[in-house]
Short mmCIF file of C-alpha atoms in Angstrom, two decimals:
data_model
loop_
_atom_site.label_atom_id
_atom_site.label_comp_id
_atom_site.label_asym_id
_atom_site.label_seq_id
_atom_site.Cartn_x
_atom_site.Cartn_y
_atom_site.Cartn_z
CA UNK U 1007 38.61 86.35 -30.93
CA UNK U 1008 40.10 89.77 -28.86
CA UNK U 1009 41.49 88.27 -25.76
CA UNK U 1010 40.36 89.55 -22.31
CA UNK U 1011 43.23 91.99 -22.43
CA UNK U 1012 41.91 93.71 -25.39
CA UNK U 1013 37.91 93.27 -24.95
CA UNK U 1014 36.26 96.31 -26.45
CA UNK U 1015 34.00 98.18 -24.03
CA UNK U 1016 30.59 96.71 -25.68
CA UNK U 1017 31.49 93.54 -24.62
CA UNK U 1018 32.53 93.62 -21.38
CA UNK U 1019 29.97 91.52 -19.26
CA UNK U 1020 28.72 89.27 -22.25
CA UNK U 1021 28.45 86.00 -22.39
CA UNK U 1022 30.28 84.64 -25.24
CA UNK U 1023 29.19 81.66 -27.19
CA UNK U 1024 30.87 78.26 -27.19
CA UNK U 1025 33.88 78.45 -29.50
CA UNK U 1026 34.34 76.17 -32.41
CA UNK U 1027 36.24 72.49 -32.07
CA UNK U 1028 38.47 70.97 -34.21
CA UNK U 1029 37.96 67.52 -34.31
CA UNK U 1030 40.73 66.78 -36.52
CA UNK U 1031 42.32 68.63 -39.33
CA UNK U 1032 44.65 67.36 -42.35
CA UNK U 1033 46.70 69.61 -45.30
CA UNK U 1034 45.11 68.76 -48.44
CA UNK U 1035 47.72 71.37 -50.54
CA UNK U 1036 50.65 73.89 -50.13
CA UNK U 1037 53.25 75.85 -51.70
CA UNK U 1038 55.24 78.78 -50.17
CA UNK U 1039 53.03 81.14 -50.17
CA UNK U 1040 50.30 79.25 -48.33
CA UNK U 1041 49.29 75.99 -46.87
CA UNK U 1042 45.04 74.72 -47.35
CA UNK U 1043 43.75 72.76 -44.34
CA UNK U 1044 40.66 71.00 -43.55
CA UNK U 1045 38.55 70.39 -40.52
CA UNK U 1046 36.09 67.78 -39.45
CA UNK U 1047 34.70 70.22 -36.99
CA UNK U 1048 32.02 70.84 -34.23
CA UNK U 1049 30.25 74.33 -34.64
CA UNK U 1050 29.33 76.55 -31.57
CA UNK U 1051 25.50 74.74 -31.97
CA UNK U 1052 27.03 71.37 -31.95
CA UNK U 1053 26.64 70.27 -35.50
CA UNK U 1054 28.74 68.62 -37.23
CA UNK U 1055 30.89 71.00 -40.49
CA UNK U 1056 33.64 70.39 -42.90
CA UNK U 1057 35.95 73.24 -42.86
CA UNK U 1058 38.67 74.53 -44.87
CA UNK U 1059 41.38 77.69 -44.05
CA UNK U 1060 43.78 79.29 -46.06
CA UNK U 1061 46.77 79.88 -43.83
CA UNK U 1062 49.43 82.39 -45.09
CA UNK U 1063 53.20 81.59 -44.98
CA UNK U 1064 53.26 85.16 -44.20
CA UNK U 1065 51.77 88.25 -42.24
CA UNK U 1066 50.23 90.92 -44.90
CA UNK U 1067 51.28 94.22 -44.14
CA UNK U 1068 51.06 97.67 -46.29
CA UNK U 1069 51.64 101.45 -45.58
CA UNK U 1070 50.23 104.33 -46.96
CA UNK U 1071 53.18 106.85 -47.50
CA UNK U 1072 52.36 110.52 -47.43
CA UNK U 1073 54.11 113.30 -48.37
CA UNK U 1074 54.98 116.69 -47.11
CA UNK U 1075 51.74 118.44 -49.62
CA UNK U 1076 49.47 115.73 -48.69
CA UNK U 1077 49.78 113.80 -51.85
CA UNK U 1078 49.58 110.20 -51.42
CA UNK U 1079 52.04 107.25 -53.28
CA UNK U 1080 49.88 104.34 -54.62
CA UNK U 1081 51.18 101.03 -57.08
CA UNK U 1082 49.17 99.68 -59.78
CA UNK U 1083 49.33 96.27 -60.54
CA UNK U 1084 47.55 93.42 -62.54
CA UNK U 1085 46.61 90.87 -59.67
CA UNK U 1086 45.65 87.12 -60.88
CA UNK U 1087 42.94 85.85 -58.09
CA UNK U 1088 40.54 88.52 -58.96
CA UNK U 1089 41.49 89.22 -62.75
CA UNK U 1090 41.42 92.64 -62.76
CA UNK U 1091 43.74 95.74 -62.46
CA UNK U 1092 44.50 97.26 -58.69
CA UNK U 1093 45.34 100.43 -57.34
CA UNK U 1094 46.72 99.98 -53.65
CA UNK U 1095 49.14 100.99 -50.88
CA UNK U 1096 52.30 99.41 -50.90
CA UNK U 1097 51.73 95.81 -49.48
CA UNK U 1098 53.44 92.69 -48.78
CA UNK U 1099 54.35 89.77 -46.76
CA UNK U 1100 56.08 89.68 -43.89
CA UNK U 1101 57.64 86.20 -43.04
CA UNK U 1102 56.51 85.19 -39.14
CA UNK U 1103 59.95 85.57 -38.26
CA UNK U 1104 61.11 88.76 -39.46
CA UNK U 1105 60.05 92.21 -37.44
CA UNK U 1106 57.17 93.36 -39.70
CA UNK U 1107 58.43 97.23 -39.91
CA UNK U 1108 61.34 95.60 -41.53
CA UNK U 1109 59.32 93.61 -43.69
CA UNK U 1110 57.03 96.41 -44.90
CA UNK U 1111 59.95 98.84 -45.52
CA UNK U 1112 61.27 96.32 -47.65
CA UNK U 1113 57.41 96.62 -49.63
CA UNK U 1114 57.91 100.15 -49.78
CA UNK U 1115 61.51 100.35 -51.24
CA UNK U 1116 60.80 97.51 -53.81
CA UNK U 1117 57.52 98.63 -54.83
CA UNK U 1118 57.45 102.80 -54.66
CA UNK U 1119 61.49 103.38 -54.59
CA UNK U 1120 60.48 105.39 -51.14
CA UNK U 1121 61.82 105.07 -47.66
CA UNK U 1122 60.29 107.12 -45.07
CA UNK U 1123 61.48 108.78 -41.68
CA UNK U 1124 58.72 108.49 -39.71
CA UNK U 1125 56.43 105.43 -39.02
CA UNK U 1126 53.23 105.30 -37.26
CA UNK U 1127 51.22 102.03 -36.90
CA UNK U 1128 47.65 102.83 -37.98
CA UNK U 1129 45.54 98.86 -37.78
CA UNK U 1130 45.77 95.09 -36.76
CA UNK U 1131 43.53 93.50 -39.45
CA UNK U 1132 41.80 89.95 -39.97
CA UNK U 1133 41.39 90.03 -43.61
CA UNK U 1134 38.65 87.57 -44.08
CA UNK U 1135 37.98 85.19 -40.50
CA UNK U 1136 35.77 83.15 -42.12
CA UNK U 1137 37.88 81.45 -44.68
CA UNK U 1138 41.65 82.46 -43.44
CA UNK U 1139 43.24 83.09 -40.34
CA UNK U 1140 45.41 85.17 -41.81
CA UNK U 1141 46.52 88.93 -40.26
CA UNK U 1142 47.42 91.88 -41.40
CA UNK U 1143 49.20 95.09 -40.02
CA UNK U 1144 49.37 98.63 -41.28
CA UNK U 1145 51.34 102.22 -41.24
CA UNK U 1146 50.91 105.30 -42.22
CA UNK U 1147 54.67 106.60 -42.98
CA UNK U 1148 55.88 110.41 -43.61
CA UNK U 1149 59.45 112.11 -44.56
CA UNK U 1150 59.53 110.35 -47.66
CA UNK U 1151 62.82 110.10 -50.01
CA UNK U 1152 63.75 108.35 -52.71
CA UNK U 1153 65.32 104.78 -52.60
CA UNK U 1154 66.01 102.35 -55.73
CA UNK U 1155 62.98 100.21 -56.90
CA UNK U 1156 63.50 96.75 -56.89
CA UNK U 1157 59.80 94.43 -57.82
CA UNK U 1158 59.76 91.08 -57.02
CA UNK U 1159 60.16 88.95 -60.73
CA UNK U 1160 56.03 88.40 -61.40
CA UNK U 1161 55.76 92.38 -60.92
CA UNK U 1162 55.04 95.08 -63.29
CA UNK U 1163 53.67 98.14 -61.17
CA UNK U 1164 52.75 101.38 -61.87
CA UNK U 1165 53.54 104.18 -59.55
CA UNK U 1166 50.85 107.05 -59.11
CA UNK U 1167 50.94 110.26 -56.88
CA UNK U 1168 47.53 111.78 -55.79
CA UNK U 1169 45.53 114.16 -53.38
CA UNK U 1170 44.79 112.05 -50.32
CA UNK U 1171 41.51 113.16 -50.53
CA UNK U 1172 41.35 112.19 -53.93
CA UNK U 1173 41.64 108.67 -52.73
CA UNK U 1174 39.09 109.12 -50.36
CA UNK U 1175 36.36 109.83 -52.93
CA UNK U 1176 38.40 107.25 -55.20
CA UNK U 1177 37.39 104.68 -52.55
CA UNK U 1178 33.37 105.71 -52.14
CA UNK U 1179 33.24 105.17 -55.78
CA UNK U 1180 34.16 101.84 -55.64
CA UNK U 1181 37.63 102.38 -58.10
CA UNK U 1182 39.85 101.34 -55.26
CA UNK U 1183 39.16 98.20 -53.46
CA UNK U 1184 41.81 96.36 -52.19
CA UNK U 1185 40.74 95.59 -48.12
CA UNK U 1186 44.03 97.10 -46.37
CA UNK U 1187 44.10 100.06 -48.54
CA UNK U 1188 40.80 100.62 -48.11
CA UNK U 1189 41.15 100.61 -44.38
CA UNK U 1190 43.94 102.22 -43.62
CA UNK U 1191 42.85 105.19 -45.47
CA UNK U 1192 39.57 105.29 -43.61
CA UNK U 1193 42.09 104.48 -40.63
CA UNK U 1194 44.17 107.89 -41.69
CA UNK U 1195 41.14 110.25 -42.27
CA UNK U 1196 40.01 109.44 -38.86
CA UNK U 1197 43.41 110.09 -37.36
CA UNK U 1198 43.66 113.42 -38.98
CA UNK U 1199 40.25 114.25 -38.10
CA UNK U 1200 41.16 113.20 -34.40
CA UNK U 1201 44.37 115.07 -34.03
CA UNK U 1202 46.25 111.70 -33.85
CA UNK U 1203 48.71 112.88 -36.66
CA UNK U 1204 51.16 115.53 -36.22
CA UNK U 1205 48.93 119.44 -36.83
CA UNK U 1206 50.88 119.96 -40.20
CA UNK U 1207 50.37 116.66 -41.53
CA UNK U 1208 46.19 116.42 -40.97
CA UNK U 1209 46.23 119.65 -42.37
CA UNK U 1210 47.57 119.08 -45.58
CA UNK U 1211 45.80 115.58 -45.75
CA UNK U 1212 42.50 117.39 -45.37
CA UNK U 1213 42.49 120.31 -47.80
CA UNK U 1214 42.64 120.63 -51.35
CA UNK U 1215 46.29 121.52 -53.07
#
């Protein structure tokens, strides 16, 4: 829920429902990565719900890196939850503690072999409120060089270089479909579109090589 500080103008004025009680909560698993509560709670009607939330260890962050012809860098990897084979942005966790533009230049390095020279935050995510409280934030980065790769041990990624309007139409078609990558791209477009990115960069984001 967007404090009163960050309302958005639709909603300024409105009555807001009752917000949800916890009447009592207890971890029923956990490992590093993540910790499973549940709830006896009281919804916003008043009845009565059992609920369970995955809460991170971590805070997710990614950046898409672009370089200087508008080509994007994505990693492929085989991830486990969903069984399948993923094209994304460079993402990661950030422990709670750690500044998170540390912790995603850390992604980027290990997972791309890239650093980057400029950094611009592009979104503050909730990846899915209804089952996690856990957040996410996102870059775009620019005034990329090389840097050596270093995975994490359960890793074996695939690096890939393409138009970043390729990945746009990649996206509608449903071949890329990891959430923050996903966003943050349809974060970028709108930023070049909006002249929110430096002239040079939209430019070569937006036209064909």
């Amino acid at each position: 829920m967007s404090d009163d500080g960050n309302e958005p103008p639709w909603a300024r004025g409105l009555p807001r429902p009752p917000p949800w009680k916890d009447a009592g909560g207890r971890t029923v698993y956990e490992n590093p990565w993540l910790r499973l509560t549940e709830h006896e709670a009281v919804a916003p009607t008043g009845a009565p719900a059992l609920y369970a939330v995955m809460r991170p260890a971590n805070l997710a962050v990614g950046v898409l890196p672009i370089h200087e012809d508008g080509t994007v860098t994505l990693v492929g990897q085989s991830r486990f939850a969903c069984a399948d084979f993923s094209w994304e942005m460079p993402e990661g966790g950030a422990p709670f503690e750690e500044d998170p533009l540390d912790g995603i230049k850390r992604e980027l390095a290990e997972e791309a072999g890239l650093k980057a020279e400029h950094w611009l935050p592009a979104l503050r995510l909730q990846t899915s409120n209804s089952v996690t409280d856990e957040r996410a934030l996102t870059w775009l980065c620019w005034g990329l060089s090389s840097t050596p790769v270093a995975p994490d041990p359960t890793e074996v990624i695939v690096t890939a270089r393409t138009p970043f309007l390729t990945l746009l139409e990649a996206i509608g078609k449903g071949q890329v479909q990891d959430a923050l990558t996903v966003a943050t791209t349809l974060r970028a477009y709108h930023m070049a579109r909006e002249s929110l990115l430096p002239a040079w960069l939209a430019h070569v984001m937006l036209h064909r090589l």
